[in-house]
GROMACS .gro file of C-alpha atoms in nm:
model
  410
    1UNK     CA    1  -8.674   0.856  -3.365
    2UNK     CA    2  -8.405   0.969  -3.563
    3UNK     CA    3  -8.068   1.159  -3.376
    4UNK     CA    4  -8.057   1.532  -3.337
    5UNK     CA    5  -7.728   1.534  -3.330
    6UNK     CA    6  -7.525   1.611  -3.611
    7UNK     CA    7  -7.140   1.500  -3.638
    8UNK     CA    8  -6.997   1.865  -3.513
    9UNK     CA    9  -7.107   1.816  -3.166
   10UNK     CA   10  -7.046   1.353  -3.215
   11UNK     CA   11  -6.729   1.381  -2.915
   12UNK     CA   12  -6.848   1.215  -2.592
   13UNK     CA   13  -6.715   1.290  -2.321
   14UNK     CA   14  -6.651   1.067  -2.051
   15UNK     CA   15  -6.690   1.150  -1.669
   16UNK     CA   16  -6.560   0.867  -1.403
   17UNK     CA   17  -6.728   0.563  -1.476
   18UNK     CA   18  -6.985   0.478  -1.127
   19UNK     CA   19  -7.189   0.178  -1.238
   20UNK     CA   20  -7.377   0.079  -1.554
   21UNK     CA   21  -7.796  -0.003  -1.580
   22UNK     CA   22  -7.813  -0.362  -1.537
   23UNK     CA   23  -7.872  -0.612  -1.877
   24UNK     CA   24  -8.253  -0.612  -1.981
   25UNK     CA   25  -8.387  -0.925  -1.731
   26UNK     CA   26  -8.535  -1.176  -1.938
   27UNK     CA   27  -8.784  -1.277  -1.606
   28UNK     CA   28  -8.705  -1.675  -1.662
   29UNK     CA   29  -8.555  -1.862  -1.481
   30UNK     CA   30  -8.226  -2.048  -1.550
   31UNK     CA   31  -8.270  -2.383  -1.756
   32UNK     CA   32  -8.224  -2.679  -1.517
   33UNK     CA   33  -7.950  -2.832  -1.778
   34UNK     CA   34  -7.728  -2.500  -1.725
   35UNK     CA   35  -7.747  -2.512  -1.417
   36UNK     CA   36  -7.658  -2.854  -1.397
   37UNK     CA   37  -7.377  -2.828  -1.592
   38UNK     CA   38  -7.251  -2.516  -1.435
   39UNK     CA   39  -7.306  -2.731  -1.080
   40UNK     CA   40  -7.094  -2.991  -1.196
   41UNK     CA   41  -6.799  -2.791  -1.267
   42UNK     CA   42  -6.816  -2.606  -0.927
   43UNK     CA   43  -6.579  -2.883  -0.799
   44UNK     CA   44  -6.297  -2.799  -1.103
   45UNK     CA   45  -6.012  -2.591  -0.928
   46UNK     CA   46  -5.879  -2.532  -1.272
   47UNK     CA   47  -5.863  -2.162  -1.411
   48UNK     CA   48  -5.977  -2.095  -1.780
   49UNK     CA   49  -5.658  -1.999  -1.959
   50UNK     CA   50  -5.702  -1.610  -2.115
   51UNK     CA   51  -5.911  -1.568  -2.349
   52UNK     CA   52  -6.075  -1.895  -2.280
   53UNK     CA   53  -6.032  -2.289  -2.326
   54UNK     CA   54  -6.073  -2.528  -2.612
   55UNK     CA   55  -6.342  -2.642  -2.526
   56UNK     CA   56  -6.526  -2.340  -2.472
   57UNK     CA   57  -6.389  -2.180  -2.826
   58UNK     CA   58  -6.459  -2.483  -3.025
   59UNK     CA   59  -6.859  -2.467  -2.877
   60UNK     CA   60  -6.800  -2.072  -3.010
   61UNK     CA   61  -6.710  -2.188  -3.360
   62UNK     CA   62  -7.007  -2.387  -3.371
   63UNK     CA   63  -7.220  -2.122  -3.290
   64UNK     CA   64  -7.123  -1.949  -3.566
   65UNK     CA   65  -7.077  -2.158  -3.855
   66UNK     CA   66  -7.415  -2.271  -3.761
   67UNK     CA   67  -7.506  -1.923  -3.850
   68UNK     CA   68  -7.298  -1.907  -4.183
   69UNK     CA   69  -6.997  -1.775  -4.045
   70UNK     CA   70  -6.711  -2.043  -4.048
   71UNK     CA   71  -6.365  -1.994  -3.857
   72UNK     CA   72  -6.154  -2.223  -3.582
   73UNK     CA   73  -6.102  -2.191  -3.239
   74UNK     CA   74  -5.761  -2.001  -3.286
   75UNK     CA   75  -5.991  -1.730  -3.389
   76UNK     CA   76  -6.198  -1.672  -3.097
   77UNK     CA   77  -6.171  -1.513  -2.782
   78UNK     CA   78  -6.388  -1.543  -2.435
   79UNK     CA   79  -6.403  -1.276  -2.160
   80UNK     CA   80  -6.644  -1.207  -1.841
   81UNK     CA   81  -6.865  -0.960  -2.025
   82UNK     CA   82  -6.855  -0.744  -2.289
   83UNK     CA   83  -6.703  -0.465  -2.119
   84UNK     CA   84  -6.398  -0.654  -2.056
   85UNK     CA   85  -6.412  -0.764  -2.458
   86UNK     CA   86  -6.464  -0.462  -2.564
   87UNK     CA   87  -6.190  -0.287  -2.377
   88UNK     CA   88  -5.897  -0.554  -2.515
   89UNK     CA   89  -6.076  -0.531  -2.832
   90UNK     CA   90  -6.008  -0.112  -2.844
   91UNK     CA   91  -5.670  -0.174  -2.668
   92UNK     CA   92  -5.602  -0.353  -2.905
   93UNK     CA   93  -5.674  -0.130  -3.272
   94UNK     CA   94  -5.549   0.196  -3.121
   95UNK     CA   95  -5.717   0.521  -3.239
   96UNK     CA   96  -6.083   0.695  -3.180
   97UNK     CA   97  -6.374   0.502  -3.145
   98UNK     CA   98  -6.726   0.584  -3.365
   99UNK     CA   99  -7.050   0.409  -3.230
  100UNK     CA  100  -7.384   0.511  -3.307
  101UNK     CA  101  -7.639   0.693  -3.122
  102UNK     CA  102  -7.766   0.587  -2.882
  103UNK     CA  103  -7.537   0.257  -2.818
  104UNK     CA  104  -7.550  -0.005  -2.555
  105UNK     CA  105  -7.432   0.115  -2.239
  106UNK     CA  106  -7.133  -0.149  -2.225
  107UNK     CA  107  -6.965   0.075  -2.540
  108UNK     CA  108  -6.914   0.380  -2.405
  109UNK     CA  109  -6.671   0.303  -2.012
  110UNK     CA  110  -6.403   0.105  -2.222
  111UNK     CA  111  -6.351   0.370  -2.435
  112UNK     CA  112  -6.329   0.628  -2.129
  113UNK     CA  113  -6.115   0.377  -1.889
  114UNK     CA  114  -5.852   0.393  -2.219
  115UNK     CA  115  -5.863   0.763  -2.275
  116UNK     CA  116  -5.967   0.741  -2.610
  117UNK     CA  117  -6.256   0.992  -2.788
  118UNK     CA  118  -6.567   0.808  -2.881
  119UNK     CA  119  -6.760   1.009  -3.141
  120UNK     CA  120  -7.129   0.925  -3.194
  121UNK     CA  121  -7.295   0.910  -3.498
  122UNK     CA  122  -7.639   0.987  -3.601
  123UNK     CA  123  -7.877   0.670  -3.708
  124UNK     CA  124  -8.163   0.683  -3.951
  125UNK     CA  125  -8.535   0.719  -3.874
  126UNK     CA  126  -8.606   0.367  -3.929
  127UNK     CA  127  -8.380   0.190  -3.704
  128UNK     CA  128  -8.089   0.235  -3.435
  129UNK     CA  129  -7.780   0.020  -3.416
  130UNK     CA  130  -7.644   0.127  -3.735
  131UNK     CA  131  -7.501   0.460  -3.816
  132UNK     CA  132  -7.576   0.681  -4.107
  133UNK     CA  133  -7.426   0.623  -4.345
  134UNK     CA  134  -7.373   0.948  -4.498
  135UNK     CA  135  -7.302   1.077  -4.164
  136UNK     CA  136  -7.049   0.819  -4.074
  137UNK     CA  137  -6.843   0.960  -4.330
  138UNK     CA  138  -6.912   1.297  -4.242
  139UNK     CA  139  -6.786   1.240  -3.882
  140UNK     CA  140  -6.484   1.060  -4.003
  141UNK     CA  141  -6.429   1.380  -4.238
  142UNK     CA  142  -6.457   1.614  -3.904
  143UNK     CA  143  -6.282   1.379  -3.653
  144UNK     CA  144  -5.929   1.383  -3.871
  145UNK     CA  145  -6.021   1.722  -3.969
  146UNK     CA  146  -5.963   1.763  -3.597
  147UNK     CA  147  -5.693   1.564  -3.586
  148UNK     CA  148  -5.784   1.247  -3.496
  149UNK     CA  149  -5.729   0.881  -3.617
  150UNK     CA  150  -6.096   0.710  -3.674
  151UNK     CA  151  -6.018   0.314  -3.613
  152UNK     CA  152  -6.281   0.130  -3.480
  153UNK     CA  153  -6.698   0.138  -3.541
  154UNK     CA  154  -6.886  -0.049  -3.305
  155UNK     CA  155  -7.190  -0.141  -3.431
  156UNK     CA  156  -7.486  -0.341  -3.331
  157UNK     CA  157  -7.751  -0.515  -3.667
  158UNK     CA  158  -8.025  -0.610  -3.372
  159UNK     CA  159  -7.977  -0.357  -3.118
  160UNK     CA  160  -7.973  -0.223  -2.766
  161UNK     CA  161  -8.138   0.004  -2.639
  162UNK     CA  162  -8.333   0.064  -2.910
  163UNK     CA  163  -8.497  -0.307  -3.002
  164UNK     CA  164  -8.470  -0.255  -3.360
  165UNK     CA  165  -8.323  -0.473  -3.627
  166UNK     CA  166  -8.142  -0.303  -3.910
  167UNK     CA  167  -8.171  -0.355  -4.268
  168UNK     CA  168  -7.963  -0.507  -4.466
  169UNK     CA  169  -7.919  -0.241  -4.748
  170UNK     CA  170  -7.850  -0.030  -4.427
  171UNK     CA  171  -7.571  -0.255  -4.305
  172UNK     CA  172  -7.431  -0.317  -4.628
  173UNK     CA  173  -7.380   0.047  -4.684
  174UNK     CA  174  -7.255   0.139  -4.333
  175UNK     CA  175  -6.992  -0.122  -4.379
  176UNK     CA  176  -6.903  -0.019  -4.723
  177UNK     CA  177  -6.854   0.333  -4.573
  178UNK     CA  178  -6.660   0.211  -4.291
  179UNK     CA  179  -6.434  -0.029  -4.469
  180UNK     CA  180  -6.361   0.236  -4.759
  181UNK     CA  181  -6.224   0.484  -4.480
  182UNK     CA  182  -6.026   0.213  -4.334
  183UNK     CA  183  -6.182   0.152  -4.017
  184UNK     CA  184  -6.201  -0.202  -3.845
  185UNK     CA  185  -6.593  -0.302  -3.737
  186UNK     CA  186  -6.678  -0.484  -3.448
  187UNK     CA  187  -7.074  -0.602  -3.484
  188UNK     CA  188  -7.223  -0.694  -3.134
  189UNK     CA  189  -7.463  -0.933  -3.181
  190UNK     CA  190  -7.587  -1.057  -2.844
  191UNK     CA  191  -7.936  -1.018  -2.951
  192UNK     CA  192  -7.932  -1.189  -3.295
  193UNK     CA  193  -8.118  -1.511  -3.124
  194UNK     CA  194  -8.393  -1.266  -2.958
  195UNK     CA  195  -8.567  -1.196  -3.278
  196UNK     CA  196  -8.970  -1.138  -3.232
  197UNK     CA  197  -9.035  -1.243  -3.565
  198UNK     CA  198  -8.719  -1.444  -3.674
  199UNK     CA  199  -8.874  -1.623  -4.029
  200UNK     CA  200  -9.025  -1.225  -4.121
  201UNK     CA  201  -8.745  -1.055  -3.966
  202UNK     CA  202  -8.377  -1.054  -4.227
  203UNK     CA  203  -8.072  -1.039  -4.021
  204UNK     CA  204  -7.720  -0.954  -4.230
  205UNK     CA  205  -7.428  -0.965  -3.987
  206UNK     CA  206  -7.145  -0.726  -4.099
  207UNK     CA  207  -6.921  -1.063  -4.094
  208UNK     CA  208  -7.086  -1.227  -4.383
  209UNK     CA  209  -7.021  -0.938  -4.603
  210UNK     CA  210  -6.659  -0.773  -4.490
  211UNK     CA  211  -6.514  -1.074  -4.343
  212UNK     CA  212  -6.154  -0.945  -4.327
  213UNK     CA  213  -6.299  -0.608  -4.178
  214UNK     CA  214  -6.495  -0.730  -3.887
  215UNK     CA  215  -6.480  -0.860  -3.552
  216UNK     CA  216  -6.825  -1.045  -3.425
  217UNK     CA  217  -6.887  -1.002  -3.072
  218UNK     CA  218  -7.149  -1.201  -2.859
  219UNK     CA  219  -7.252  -1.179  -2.459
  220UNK     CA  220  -7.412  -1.476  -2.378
  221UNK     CA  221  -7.669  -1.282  -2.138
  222UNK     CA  222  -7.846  -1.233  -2.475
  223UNK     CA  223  -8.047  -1.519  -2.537
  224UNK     CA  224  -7.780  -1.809  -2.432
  225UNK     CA  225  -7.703  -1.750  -2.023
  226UNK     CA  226  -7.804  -1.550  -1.731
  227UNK     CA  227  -7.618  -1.265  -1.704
  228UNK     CA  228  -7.507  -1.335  -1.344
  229UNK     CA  229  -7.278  -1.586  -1.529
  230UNK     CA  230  -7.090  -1.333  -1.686
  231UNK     CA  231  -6.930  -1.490  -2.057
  232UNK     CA  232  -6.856  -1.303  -2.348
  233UNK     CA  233  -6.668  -1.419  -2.685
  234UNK     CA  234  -6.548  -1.288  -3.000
  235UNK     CA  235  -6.481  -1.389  -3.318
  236UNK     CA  236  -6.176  -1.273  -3.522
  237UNK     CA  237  -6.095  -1.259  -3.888
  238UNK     CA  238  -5.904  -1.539  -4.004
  239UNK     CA  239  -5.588  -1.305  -4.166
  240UNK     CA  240  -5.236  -1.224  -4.022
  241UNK     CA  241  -5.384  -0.912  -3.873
  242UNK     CA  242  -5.693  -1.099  -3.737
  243UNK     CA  243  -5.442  -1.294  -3.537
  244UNK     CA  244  -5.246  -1.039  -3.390
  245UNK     CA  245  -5.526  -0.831  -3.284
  246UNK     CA  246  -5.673  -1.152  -3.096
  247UNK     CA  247  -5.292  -1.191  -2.960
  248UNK     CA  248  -5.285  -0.786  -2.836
  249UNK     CA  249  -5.664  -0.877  -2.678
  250UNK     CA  250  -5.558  -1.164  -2.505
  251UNK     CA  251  -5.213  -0.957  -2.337
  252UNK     CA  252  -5.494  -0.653  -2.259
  253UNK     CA  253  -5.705  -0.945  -2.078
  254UNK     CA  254  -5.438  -1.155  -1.956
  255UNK     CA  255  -5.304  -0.846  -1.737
  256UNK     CA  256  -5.676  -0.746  -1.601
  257UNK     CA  257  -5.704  -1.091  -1.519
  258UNK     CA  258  -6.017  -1.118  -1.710
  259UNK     CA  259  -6.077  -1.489  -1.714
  260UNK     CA  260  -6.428  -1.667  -1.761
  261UNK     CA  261  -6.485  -1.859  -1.457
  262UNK     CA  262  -6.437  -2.251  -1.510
  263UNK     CA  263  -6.793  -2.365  -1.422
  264UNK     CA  264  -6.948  -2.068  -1.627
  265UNK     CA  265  -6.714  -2.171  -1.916
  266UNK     CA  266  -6.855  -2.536  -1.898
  267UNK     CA  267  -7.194  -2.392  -1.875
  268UNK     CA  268  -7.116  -2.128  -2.160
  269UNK     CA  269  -6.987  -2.406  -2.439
  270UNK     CA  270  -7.273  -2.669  -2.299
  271UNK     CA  271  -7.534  -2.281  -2.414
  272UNK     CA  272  -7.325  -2.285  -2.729
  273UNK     CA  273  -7.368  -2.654  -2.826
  274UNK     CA  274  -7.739  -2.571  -2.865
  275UNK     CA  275  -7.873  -2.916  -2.746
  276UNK     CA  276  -8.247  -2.889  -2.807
  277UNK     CA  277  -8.347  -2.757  -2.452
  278UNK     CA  278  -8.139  -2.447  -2.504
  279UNK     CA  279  -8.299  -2.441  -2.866
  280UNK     CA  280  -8.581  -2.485  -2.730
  281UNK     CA  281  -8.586  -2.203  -2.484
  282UNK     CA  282  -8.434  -1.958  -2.696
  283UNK     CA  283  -8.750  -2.025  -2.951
  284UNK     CA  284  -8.980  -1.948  -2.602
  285UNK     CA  285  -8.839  -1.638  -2.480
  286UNK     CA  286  -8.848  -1.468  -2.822
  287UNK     CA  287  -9.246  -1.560  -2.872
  288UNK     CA  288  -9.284  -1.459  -2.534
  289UNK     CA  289  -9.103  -1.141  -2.542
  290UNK     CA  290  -9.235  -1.034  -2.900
  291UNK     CA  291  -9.624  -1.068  -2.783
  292UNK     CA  292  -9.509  -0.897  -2.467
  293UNK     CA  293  -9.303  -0.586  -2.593
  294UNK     CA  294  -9.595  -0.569  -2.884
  295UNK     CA  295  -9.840  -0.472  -2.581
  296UNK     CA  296  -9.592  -0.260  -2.397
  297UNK     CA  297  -9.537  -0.042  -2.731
  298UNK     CA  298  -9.917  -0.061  -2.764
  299UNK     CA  299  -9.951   0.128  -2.444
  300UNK     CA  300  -9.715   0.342  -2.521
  301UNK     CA  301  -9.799   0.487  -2.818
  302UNK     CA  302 -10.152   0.532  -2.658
  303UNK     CA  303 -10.019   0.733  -2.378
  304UNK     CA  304  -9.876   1.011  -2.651
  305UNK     CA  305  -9.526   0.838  -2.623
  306UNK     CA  306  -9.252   0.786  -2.896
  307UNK     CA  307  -9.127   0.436  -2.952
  308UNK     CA  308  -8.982   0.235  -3.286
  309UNK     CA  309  -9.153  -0.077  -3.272
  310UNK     CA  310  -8.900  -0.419  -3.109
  311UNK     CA  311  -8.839  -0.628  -3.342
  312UNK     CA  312  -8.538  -0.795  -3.109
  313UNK     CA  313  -8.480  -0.816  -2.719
  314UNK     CA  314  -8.677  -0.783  -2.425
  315UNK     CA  315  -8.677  -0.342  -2.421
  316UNK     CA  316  -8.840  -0.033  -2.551
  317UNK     CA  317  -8.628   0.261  -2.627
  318UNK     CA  318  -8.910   0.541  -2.548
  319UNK     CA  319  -8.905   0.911  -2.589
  320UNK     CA  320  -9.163   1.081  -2.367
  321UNK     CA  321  -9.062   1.403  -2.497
  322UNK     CA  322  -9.455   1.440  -2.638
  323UNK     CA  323  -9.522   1.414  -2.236
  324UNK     CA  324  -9.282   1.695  -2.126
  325UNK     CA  325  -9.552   1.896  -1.961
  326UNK     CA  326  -9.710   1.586  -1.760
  327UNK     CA  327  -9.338   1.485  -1.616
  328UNK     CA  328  -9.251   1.863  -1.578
  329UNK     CA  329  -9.546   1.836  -1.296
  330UNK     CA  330  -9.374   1.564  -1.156
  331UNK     CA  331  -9.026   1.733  -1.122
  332UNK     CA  332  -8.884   1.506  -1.416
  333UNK     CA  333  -8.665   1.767  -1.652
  334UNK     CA  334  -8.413   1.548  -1.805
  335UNK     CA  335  -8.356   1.167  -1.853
  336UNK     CA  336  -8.178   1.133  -1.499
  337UNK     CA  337  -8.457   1.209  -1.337
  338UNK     CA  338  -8.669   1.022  -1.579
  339UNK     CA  339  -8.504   0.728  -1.458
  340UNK     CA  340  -8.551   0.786  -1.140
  341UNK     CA  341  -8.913   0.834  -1.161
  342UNK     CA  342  -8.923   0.511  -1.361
  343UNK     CA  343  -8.763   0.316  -1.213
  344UNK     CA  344  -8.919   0.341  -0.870
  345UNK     CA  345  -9.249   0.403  -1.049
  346UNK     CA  346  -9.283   0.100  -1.265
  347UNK     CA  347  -9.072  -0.131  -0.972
  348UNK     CA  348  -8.818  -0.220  -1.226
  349UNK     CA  349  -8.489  -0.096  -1.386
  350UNK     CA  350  -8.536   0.209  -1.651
  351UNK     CA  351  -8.217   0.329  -1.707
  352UNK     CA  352  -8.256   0.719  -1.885
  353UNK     CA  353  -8.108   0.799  -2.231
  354UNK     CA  354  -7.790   0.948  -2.142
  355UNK     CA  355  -7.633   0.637  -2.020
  356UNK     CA  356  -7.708   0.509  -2.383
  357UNK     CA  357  -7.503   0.868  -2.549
  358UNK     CA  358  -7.807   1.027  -2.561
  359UNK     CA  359  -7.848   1.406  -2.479
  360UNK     CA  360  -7.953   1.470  -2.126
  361UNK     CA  361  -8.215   1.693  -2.215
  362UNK     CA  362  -8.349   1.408  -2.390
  363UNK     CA  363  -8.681   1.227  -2.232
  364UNK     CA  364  -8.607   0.919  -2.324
  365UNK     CA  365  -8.549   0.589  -2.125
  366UNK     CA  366  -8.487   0.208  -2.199
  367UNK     CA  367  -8.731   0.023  -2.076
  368UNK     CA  368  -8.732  -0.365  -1.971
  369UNK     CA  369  -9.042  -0.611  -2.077
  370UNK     CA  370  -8.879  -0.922  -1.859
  371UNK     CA  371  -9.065  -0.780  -1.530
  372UNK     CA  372  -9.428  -0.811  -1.720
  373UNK     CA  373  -9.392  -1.220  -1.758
  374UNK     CA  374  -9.485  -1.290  -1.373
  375UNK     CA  375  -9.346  -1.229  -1.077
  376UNK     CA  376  -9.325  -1.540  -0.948
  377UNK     CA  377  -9.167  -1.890  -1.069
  378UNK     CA  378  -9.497  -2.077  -1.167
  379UNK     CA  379  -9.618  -1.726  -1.330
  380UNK     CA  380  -9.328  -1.710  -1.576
  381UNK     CA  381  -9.333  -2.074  -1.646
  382UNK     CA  382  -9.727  -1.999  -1.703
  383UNK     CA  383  -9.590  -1.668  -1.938
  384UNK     CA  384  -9.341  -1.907  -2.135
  385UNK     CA  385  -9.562  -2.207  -2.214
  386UNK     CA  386  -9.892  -2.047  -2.282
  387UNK     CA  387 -10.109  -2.009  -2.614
  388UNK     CA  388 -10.184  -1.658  -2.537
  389UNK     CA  389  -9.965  -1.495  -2.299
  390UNK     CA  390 -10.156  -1.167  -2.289
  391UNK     CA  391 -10.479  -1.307  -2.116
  392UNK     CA  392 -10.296  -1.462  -1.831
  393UNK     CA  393 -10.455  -1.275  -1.528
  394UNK     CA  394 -10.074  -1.149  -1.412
  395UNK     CA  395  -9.994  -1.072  -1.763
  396UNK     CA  396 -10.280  -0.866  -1.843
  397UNK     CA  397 -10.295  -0.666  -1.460
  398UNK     CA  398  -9.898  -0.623  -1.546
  399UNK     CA  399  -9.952  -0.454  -1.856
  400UNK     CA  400 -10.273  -0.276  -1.693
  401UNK     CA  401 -10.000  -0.102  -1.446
  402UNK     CA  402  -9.749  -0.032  -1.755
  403UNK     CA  403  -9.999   0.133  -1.891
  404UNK     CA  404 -10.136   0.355  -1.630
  405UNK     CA  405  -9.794   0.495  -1.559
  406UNK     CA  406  -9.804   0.647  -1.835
  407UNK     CA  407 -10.174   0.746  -1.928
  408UNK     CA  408 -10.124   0.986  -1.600
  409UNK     CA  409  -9.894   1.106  -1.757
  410UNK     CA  410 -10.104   1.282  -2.050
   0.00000   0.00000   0.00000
């Protein structure tokens, strides 16, 4: 589903900033080891110090170089979320933000709560997360054409909302673009360990090839931690301005108070570590969610719906547009109400394009997978250790109901 917009009308703007659609819910339950570990730190009185401990940064920096990108624990950052990162992290730069369209909901109220413009930029047909890379540089053109000052591109390789993994000739270009106009990239990659087909699937982070340029960001609600322990960290460049953009993030955090709880800390660097249950698990979720998603998009497509196929996450990004006439019926005109009628008609979250920078106009909703595993403990246990998912008895009458909601809709 490629954007409609084109870089003249890119300027978001931002109304007051009410509450956000809630992280796709994996429907597992916590690990017994986090929890464990998070139980055993309850008693610790001790507050994280900004931007987080050493132990928690050094469990970071193993994280990554176990991913091919090396760097010391002077060089990362922690937070509660990645709202509160990404706010120091734009505090921080200065200047007008570009993110693609649609981007993760947690890009756009930083931007607003700081007053600065956040121009979005079309993606191509095959993927979201990425911009354009012809129209990256077209919106840079306009924006300083406008006077403004272009800084920062957030950008996301596997993506939210749209499930999609980009490709790496794609990334490599985007960043070429962005680098060459002097803009700093920060790559959120909370879904990196989600992919549905991780030995098919080729994941370049922007990091590997612009490592002076970019700033890696991960939320640990991804694949790592429930998000109801909020942790967040970030990875710097190792240069003299790496530093002192991790020192202006750290003041910006310091004075919201934005501190990772001690016992989610301990239970964040234990998630990092990667001992073999949290392996493990993260293995689990991702064949579980890509058999899953596979039959949600299945049904979609059936119904007449729009929908790239998920390579990453537990979401669809669909466009009912195709349906218009069948939602019209229902009193469903733009994506608000879309999510509304989602929402309460599938009995879990669907939050509608325009919290994702989409158009309101737009039919088009994110929708979660998590709530099709079971809906009870011993079902999604069943959902994570079977053979074949899909003929589990709740599996199969949850998709059943996924699907109806929208065949009526025809």
């Amino acid at each position: 589903m490629p954007d409609d917009h084109g870089p003249h009308d890119a300027r978001e703007d931002h109304g007051p900033v009410r509450y956000g659609p809630p992280v796709p819910d994996p429907g597992l339950p916590a690990l017994p080891g986090l929890v464990g570990v998070l139980a055993a730190a309850a008693g610790d009185t001790r507050p994280e110090p900004p931007g987080g401990g050493t132990v928690l940064r050094e469990a970071a920096c193993a994280y990554w170089a176990r991913r091919g990108l090396g760097g010391n624990p002077s060089d990362i950052a922690a937070a509660p979320g990645t709202r509160a990162l990404l706010l120091g992290l734009i505090a921080a730069h200065g200047g007008d933000v570009l993110m693609p369209r649609p981007c993760p909901a947690a890009w756009i109220p930083p931007a607003g709560l700081l007053g600065r413009p956040a121009y979005h930029v079309p993606t191509p047909a095959e993927c979201g997360g990425v911009p354009d890379p012809y129209a990256l540089l077209e919106t840079v053109r306009r924006v300083r054409a406008e006077g403004g000052r272009p800084r920062l591109l957030v950008l996301s390789v596997a993506d939210d909302p749209t499930a999609t993994v980009a490709p790496p000739e794609l990334v490599r270009e985007a960043c070429e673009a962005a680098v060459a106009e002097g803009l700093h990239i920060i790559s959120d990659e909370t879904w990196r360990d989600t992919l549905h087909r991780p030995y098919d699937t080729v994941l370049l982070s922007p990091a590997e090839m612009c490592p002076d340029d970019v700033t890696v960001l991960t939320d640990l609600s991804g694949a790592l931690a429930p998000a109801a322990w909020p942790a967040a960290v970030a990875r710097f460049p190792a240069t003299r301005r790496g530093a002192a953009h991790r020192a202006r993030t750290l003041d910006v955090l310091t004075a919201l108070g934005a501190l990772v709880a001690t016992p989610v800390a301990r239970a964040a660097a234990h998630a990092l570590r990667e001992p073999e249950a949290v392996a493990c698990r993260i293995r689990q979720a991702a064949r579980l969610q890509s058999q899953i998603a596979a039959a949600a998009h299945r049904a979609l497509l059936a119904a007449g719906a729009l929908a790239r196929p998920p390579q990453a996450g537990r979401h669809l990004y669909a466009d009912l547009g195709p349906l218009r006439t069948g939602l019209a019926g229902r009193g469903v005109t733009d994506s608000m109400e879309l999510e509304e009628y989602l929402t309460e008609r599938l009995g879990a979250p669907a939050p509608g394009g325009h919290r994702f920078g989409d158009e309101l106009g737009a039919l088009r909703a994110r929708l979660g997978t998590g709530h099709l595993v079971g809906a009870t403990p011993d079902q999604r246990a069943a959902s994570l250790t079977a053979a074949a998912p899909l003929e589990l008895p709740h599996v199969a009458n949850a998709l059943s109901m996924f699907a109806a909601a929208f065949d009526e809709l025809r």
